[in-house]
Tab-separated table of C-alpha atoms in Angstrom:
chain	number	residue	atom	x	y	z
C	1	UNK	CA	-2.532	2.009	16.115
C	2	UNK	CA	0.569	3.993	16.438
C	3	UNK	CA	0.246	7.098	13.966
C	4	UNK	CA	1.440	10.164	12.888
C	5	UNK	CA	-1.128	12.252	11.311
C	6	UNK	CA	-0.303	15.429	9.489
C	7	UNK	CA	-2.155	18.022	7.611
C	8	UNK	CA	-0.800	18.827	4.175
C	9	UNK	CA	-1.550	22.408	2.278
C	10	UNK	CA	-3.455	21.384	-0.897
C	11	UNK	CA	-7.077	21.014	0.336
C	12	UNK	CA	-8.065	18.963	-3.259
C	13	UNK	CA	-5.318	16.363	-2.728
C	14	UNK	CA	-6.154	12.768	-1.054
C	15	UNK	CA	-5.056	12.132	1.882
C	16	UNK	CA	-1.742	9.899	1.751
C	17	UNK	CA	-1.844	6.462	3.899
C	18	UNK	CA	1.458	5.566	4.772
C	19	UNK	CA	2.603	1.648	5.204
C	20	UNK	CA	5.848	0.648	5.951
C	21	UNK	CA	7.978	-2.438	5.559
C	22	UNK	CA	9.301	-4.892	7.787
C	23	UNK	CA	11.259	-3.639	10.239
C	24	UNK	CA	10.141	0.031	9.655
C	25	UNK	CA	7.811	2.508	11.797
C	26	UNK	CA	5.207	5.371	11.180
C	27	UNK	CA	8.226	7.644	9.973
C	28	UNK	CA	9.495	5.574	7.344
C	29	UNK	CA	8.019	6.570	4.628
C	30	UNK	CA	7.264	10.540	5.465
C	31	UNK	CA	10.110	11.951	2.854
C	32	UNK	CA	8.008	9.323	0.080
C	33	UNK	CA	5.106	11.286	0.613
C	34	UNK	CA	6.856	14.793	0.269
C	35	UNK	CA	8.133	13.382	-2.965
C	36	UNK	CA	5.562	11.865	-4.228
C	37	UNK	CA	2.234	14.046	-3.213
C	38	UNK	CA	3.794	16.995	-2.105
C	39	UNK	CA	1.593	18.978	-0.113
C	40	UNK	CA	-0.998	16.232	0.625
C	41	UNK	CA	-2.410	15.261	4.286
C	42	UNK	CA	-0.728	12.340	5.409
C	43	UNK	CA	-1.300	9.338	7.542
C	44	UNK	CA	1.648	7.175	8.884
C	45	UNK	CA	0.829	3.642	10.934
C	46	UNK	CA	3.095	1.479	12.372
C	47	UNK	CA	2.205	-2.191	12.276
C	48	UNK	CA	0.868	-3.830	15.312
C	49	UNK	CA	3.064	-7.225	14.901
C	50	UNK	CA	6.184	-7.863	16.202
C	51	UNK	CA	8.695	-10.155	14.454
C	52	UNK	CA	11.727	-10.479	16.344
C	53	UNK	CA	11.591	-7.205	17.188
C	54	UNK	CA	10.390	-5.919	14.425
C	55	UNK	CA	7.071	-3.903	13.601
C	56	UNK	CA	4.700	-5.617	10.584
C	57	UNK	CA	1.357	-5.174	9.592
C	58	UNK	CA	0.623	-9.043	9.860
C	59	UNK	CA	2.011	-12.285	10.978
C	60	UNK	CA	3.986	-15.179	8.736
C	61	UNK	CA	4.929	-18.325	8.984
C	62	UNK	CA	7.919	-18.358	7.059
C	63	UNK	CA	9.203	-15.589	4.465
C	64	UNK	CA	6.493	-15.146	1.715
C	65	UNK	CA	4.017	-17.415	3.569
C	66	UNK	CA	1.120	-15.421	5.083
C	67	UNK	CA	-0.590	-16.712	8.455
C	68	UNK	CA	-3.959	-15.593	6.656
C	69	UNK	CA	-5.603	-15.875	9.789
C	70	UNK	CA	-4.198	-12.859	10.691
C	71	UNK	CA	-3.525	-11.565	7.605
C	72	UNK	CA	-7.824	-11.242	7.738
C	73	UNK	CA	-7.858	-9.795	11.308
C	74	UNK	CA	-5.312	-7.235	10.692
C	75	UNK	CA	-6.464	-6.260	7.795
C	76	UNK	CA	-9.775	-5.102	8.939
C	77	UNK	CA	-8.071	-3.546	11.619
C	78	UNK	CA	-6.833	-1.333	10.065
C	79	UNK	CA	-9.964	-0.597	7.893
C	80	UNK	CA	-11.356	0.046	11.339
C	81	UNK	CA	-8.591	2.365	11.998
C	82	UNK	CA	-8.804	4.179	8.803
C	83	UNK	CA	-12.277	4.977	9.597
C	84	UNK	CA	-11.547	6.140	12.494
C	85	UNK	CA	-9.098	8.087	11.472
C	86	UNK	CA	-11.006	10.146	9.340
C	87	UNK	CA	-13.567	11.070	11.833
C	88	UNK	CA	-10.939	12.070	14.433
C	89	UNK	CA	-9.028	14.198	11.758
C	90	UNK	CA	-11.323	14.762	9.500
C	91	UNK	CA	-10.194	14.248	6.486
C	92	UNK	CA	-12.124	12.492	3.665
C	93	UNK	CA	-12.294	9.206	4.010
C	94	UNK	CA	-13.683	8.475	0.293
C	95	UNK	CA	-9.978	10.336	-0.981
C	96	UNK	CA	-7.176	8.012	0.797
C	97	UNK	CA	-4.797	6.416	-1.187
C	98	UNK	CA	-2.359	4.136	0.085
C	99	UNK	CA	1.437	4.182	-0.757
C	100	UNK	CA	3.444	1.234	0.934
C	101	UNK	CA	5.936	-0.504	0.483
C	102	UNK	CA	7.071	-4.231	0.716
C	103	UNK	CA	4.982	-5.539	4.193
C	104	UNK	CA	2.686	-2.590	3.951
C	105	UNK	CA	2.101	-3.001	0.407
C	106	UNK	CA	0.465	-6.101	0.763
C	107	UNK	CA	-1.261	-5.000	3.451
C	108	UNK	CA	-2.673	-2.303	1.298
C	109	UNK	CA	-3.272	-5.095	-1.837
C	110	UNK	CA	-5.093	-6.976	1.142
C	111	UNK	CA	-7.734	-4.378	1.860
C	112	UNK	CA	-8.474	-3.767	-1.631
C	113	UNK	CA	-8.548	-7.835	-2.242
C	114	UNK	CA	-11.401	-7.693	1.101
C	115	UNK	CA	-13.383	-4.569	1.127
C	116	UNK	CA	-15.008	-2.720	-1.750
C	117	UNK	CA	-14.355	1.066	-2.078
C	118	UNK	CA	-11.813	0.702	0.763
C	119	UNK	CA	-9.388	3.393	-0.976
C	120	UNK	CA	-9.077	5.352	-3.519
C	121	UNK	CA	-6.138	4.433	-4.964
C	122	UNK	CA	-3.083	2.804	-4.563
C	123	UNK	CA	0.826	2.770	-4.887
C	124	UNK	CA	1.852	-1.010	-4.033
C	125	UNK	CA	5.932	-1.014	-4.234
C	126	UNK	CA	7.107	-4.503	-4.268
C	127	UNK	CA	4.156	-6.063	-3.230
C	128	UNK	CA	3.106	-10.129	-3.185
C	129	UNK	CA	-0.349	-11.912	-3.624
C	130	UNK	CA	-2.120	-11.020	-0.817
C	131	UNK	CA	-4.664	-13.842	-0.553
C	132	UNK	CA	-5.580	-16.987	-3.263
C	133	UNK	CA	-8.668	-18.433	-3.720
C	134	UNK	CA	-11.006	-15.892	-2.461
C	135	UNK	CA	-13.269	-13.712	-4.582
C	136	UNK	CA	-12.292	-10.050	-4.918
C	137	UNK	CA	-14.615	-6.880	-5.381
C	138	UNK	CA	-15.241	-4.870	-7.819
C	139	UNK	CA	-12.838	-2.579	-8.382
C	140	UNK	CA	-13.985	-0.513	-11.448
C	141	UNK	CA	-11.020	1.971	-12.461
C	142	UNK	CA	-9.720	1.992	-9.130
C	143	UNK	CA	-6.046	3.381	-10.086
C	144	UNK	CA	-3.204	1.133	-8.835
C	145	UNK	CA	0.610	1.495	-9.200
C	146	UNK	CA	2.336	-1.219	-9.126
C	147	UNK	CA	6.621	-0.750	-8.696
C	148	UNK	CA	8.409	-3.833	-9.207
C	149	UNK	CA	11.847	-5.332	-9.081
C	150	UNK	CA	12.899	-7.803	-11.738
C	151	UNK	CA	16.013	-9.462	-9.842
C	152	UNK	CA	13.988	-9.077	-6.376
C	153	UNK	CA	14.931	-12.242	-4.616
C	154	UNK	CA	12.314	-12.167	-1.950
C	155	UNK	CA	9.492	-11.467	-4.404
C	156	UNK	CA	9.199	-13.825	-7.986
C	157	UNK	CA	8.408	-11.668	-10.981
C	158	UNK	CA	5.653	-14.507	-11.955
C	159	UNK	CA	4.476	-13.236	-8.333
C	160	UNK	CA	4.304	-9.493	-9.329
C	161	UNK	CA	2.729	-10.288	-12.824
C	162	UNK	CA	0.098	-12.456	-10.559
C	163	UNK	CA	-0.880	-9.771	-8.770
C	164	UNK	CA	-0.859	-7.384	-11.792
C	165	UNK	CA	-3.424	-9.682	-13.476
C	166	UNK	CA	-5.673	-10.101	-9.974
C	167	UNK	CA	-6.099	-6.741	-10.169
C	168	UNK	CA	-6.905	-5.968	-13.701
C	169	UNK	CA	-9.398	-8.757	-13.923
C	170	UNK	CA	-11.123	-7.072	-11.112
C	171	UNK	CA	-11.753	-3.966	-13.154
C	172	UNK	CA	-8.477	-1.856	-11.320
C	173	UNK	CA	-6.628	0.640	-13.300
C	174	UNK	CA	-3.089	-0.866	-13.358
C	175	UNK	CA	0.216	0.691	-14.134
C	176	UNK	CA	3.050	-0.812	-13.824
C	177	UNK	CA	6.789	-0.070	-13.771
C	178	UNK	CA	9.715	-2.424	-13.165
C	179	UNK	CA	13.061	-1.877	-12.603
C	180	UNK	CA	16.398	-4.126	-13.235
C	181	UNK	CA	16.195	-3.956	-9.350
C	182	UNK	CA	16.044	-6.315	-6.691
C	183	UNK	CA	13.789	-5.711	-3.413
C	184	UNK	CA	15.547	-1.941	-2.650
C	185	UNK	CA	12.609	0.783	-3.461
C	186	UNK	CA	14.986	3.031	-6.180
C	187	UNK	CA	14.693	6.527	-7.132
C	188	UNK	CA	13.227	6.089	-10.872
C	189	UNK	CA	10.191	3.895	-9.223
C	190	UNK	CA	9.503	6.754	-6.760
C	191	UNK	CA	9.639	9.488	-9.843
C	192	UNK	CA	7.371	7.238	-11.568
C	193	UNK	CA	4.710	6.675	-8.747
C	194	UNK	CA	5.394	10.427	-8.432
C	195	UNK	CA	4.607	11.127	-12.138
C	196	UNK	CA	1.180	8.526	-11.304
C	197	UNK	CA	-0.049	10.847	-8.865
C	198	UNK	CA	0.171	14.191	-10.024
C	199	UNK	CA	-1.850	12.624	-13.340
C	200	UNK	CA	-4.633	11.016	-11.371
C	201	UNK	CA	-4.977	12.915	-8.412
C	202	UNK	CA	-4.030	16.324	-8.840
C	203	UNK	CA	-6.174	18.940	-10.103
């Protein structure tokens, strides 16, 4: 997968896995990282889907309906990739926590919904239901942020709250902060998820 890998300056800090929305690429999201984990290693993917023309981490049929058959495949690809990753960089792979937003957040909400211990944390802005009907892992404390839009048209708040509850039920550490937003990531969510960070992952 197309990637840009670079290694931050604070050696105790996770290493930041970067997921971008539709339409974006592997440098989307690099000034989110500098504000939010400043000085952390950082890994930036660019979906392998095209849409039109536009990169995405997995296929739809329609806005807000998954194709779940590739929703599954992709996923794991880029579990794969993440492991990978790691070994070519060498980084930790136990210490990656995923920021994304939109596409790659539920890309991100997909791997945890699939793999156990997959990451070690995650920042899910504006994020949908990955998957229903299917029977997640444990995920005992794992700490999620969750950055929400109340007037997003794409994305239902009932949708958001769904997730939300998903999660906790699963054992996942859940905070969650919502804006009078629609689908636009804003400032205050990003000082927030900012805030998140330096209290769970910085020593």
């Amino acid at each position: 997968m197309k990637h840009i890998y670079q290694k931050g300056t604070n050696e105790n800090a996770p290493t930041l896995l970067l997921l971008h929305g539709t339409g974006g690429d592997e440098r989307d999201l690099l000034p989110l990282a500098d504000m939010i984990a400043p000085g952390a290693s950082v890994l930036s993917v660019k979906g392998n889907v095209s849409e039109n023309g536009m990169p995405r981490f997995f296929a739809r049929l329609a806005e807000g309906v998954f194709d779940e058959e590739d929703l599954v495949f992709r996923t794991k690809e880029l579990k794969d990739f993440i492991d990978n990753s790691a070994v070519e960089h060498g980084f930790n792979r136990d210490r990656v926590v995923a920021l994304g937003y939109s596409n790659g957040a539920n890309i991100a909400g997909s791997m945890v919904y699939h793999y156990e211990d997959v990451l070690a944390g995650a920042i899910l802005f504006h994020a949908m239901v990955p998957r229903r009907g299917v029977d997640i892992p444990a995920l005992e404390n794992l700490p999620v942020f969750v950055g929400a839009g109340t007037r997003d048209p794409i994305i239902p708040k009932s949708e958001t709250e769904e997730l939300i509850l998903h999660l906790k039920e699963s054992g996942a550490d859940v905070t969650e902060y919502w804006t009078n937003g629609g689908h636009e990531l804003r400032r205050e969510e990003v000082d927030e998820a900012a805030r998140w960070f330096q209290n769970h992952f910085v020593k």
